[in-house]
mmCIF file of C-alpha atoms in Angstrom:
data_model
loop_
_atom_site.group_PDB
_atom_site.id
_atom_site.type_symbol
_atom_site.label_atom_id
_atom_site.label_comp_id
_atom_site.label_asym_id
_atom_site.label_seq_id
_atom_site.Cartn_x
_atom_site.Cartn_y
_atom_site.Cartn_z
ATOM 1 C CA UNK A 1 209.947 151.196 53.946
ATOM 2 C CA UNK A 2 207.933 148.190 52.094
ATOM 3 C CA UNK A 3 204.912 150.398 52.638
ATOM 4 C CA UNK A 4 206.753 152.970 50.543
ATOM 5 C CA UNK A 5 208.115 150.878 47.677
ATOM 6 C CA UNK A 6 205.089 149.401 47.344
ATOM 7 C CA UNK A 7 203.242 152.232 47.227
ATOM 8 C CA UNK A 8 205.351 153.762 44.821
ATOM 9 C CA UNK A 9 205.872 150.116 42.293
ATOM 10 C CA UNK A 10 202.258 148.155 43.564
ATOM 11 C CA UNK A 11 203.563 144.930 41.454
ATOM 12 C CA UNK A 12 207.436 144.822 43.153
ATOM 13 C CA UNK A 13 207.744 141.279 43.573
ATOM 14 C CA UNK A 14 210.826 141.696 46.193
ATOM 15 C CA UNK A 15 209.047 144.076 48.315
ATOM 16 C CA UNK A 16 205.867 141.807 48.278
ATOM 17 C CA UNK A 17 208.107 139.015 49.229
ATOM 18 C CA UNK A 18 209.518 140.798 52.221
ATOM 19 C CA UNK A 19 206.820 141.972 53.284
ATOM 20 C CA UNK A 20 205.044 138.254 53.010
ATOM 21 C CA UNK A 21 207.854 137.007 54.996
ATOM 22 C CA UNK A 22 206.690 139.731 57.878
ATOM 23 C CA UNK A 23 203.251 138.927 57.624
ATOM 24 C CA UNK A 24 204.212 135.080 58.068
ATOM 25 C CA UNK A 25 206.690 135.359 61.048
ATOM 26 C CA UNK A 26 204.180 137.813 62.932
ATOM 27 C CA UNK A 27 201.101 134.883 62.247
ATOM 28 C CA UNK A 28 199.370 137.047 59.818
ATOM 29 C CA UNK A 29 199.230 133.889 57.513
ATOM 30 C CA UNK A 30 196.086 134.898 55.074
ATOM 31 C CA UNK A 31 198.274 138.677 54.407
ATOM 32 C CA UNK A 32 201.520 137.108 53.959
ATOM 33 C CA UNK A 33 199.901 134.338 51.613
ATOM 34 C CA UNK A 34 198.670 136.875 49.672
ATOM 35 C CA UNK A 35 201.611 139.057 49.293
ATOM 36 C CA UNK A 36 203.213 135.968 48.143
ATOM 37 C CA UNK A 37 200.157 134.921 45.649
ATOM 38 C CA UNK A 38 200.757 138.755 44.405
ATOM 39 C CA UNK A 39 204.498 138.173 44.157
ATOM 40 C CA UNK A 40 204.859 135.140 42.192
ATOM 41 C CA UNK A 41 202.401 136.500 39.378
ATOM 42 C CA UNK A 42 204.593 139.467 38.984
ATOM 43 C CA UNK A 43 208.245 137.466 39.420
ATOM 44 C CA UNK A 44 210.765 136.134 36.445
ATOM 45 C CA UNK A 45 212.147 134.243 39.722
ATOM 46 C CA UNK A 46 208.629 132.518 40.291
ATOM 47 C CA UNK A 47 210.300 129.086 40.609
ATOM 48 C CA UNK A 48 211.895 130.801 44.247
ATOM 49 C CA UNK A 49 208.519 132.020 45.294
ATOM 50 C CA UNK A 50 207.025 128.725 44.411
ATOM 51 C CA UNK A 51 209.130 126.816 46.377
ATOM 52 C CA UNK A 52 208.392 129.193 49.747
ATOM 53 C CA UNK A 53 204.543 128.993 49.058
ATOM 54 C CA UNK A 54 205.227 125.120 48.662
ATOM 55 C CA UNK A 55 207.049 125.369 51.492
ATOM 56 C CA UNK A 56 204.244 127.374 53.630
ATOM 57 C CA UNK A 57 201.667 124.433 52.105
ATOM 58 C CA UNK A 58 203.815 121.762 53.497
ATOM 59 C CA UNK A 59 204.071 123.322 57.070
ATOM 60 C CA UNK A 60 200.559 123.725 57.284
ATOM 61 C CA UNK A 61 200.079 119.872 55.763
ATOM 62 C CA UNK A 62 198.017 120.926 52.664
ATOM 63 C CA UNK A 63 200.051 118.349 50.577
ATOM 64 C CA UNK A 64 198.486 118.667 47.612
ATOM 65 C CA UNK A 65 198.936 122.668 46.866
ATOM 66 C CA UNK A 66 202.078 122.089 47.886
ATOM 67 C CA UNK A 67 202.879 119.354 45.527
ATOM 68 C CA UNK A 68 201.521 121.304 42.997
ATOM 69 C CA UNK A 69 203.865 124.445 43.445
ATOM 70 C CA UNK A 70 206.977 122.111 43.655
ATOM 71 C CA UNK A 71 205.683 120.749 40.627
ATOM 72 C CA UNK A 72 205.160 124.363 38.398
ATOM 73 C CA UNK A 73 208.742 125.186 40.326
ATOM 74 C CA UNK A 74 210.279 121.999 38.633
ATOM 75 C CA UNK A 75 208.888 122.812 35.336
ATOM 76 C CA UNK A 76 210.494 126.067 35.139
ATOM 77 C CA UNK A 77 213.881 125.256 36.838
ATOM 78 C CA UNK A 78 214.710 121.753 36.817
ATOM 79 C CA UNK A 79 218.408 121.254 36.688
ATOM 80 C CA UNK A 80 219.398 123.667 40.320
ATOM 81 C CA UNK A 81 215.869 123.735 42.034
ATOM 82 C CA UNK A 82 217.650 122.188 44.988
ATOM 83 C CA UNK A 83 214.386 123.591 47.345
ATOM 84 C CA UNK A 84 211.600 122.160 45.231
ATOM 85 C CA UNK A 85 213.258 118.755 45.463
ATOM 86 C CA UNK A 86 214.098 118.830 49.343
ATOM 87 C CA UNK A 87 210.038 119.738 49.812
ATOM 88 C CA UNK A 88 208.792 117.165 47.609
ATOM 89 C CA UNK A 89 210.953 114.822 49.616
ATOM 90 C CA UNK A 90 209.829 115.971 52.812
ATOM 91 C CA UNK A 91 206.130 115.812 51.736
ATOM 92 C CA UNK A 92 207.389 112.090 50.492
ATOM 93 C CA UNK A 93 208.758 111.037 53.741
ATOM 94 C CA UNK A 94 205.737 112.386 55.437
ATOM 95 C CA UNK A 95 203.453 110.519 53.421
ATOM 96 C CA UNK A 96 205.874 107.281 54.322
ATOM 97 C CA UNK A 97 206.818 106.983 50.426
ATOM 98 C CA UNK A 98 210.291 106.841 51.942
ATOM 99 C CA UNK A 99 212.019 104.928 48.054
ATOM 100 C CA UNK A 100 210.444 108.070 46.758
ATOM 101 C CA UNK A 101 211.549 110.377 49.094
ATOM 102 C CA UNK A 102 214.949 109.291 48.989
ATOM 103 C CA UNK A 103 215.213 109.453 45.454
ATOM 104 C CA UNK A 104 214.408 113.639 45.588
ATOM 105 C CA UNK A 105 216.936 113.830 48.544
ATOM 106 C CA UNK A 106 219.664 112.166 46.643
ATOM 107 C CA UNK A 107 218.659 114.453 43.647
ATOM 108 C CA UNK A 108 219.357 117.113 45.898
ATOM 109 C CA UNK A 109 223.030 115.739 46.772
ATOM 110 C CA UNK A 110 223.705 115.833 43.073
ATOM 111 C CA UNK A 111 222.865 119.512 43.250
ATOM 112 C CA UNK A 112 224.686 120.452 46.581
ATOM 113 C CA UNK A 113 226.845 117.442 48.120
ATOM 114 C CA UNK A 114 226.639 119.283 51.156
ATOM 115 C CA UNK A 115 222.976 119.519 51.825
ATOM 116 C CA UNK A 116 222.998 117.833 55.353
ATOM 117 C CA UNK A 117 219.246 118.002 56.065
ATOM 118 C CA UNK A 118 218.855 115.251 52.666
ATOM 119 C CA UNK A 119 221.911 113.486 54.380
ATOM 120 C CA UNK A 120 219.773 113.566 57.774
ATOM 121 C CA UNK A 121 215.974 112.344 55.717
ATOM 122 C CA UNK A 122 217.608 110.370 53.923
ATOM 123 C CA UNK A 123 218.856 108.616 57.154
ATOM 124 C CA UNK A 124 215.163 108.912 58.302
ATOM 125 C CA UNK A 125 213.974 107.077 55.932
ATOM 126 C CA UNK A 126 216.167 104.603 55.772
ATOM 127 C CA UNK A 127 215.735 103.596 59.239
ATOM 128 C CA UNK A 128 212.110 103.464 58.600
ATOM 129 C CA UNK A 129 212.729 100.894 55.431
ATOM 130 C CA UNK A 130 215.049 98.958 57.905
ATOM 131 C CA UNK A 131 218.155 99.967 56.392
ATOM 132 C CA UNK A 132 220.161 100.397 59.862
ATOM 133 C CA UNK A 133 223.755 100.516 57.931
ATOM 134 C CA UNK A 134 222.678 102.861 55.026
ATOM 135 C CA UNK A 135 221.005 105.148 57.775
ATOM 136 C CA UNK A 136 224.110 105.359 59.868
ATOM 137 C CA UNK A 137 225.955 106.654 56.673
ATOM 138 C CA UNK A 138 223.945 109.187 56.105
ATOM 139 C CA UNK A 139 223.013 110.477 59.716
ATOM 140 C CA UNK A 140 227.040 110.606 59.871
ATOM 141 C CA UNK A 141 227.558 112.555 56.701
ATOM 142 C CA UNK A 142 224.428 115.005 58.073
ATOM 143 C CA UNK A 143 226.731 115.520 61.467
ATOM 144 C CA UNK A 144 230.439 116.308 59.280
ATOM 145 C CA UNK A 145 228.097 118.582 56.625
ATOM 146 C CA UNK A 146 227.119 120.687 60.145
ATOM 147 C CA UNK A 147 224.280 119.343 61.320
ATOM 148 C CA UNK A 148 224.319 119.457 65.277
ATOM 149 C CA UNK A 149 221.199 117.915 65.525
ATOM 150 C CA UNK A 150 222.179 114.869 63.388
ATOM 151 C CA UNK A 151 224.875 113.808 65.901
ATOM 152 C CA UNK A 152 222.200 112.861 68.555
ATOM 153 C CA UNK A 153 219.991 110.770 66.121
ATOM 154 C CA UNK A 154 223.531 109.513 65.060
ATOM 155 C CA UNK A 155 224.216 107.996 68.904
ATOM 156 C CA UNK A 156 220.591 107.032 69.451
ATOM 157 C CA UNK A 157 221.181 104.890 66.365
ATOM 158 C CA UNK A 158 224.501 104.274 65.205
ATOM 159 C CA UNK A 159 226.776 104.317 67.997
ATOM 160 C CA UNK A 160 227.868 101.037 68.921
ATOM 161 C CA UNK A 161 228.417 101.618 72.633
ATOM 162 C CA UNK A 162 224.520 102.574 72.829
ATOM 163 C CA UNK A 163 223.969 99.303 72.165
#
């Protein structure tokens, strides 16, 4: 059906999307990257496809493409680009710039107070910086937002009876 529609529209920036998102999840990397190079140069939602190439970039640990999609993301929607902030943080934490990385997490709260994955790197990165108490918030607020996972590094570091 993508086949179709894109034979029919060549530029369609959804169906190039789509199908990128195929090409990625059957490990066709250098198609679906493509796809998605096509897409964004025909999109007025670039800053979305920006943030999934930046995305793809930071999987794959090529920082600074990725950095510089979150940054052309930012530039076009900076007030609700709660994606491009979460990646620059994770590309932050990564890069153990952990006051940095907190600061895009928290930007992200602002956005969407219940983000649990910032709740849960923010927590990361506080325990990193030391900051047992300020960790435990947060890896507590990740677990009530719905974050499963959070609740075991929530025991491992939080819970007093571990101790």
């Amino acid at each position: 059906q993508l086949t179709n529609q894109l034979r029919d529209v060549p530029g369609d920036a959804r169906s190039l999307e789509l199908r990128s998102d195929s090409y990625f999840e059957l490990g066709n990397y250098d198609l679906g990257l493509k796809d998605l190079n096509d897409a964004i140069s025909g999109s007025f939602e670039q800053y979305k496809l920006l943030n999934k190439r930046a995305a793809y970039f930071e999987s794959i640990k090529n920082y600074e493409s990725a950095f510089d999609d979150v940054y052309r993301s930012i530039k076009i929607e900076s007030v609700s680009n709660v994606e491009a902030y979460f990646i620059r943080g994770t590309i932050l934490s990564g890069q153990a710039k952990y006051k940095d990385a907190i600061k895009d997490f928290e930007r992200v709260l602002k956005i969407d107070h219940a983000h649990y994955k910032s709740y849960y790197n923010i927590g990361v990165c506080c325990a990193f910086l030391g900051e047992r108490e300020k960790a435990c918030k947060n890896f507590e607020l990740a677990k009530l937002w719905g974050g499963d996972k959070c609740a075991d590094m929530f025991h491992l570091l939080c819970d007093p009876g571990i101790w």
